[in-house]
Phi, psi and omega in degrees: 000132181272170186296325181298318179294323179298314179295321180296311181292324176295318179297316178295322178296314179295323178295320178295316178296317177298320178295321177295317178297314180297316180298319178297317178295322179295315179296319179298316180297315180296317179300309184291340177277320187262311190296313180300323181284315186281318188243005183058036182269177182281160170272147182250147171270180183299310185291327175294321179294316178298318177298320178295321177295317179295317178298319178297318180297315180295315183290322186267336181228358177085179180257139178096168180274145177242126181280137178266002185288345181295343178288336183264351183285137184299331182284354179271003177295138186283337183277349178078007184297321184265001186298322183276349188272135174293160185299321181296320179291321178299316180298319179297315179297319180298315181295322177298315180297322179293321177296318177298319181295317178294320179295319178295321180290323178293324181288331181285337181286000000 
């Protein structure tokens, strides 16, 4: 790994940490501005706010990364048409349909 990549990844890491710190302070400021007045709730400190953000993330989206690539996989089609087909055959059908579509679009011009 060269020096430029090390600086790039270090910079992105520091930028991400800085963004998390700033986001936590913004949420803390908004909470302490709105919740005590509107709902008679408690004021939060920095670490309580960060904990609340982490808890919210876990409760609403789970732990770990979720891949969005399953939407593009042929077996995720809802009609089941491609379920029995091997990937190479699916790719061949896809390319044929794209060629037909391009030929049709070319004829309309």
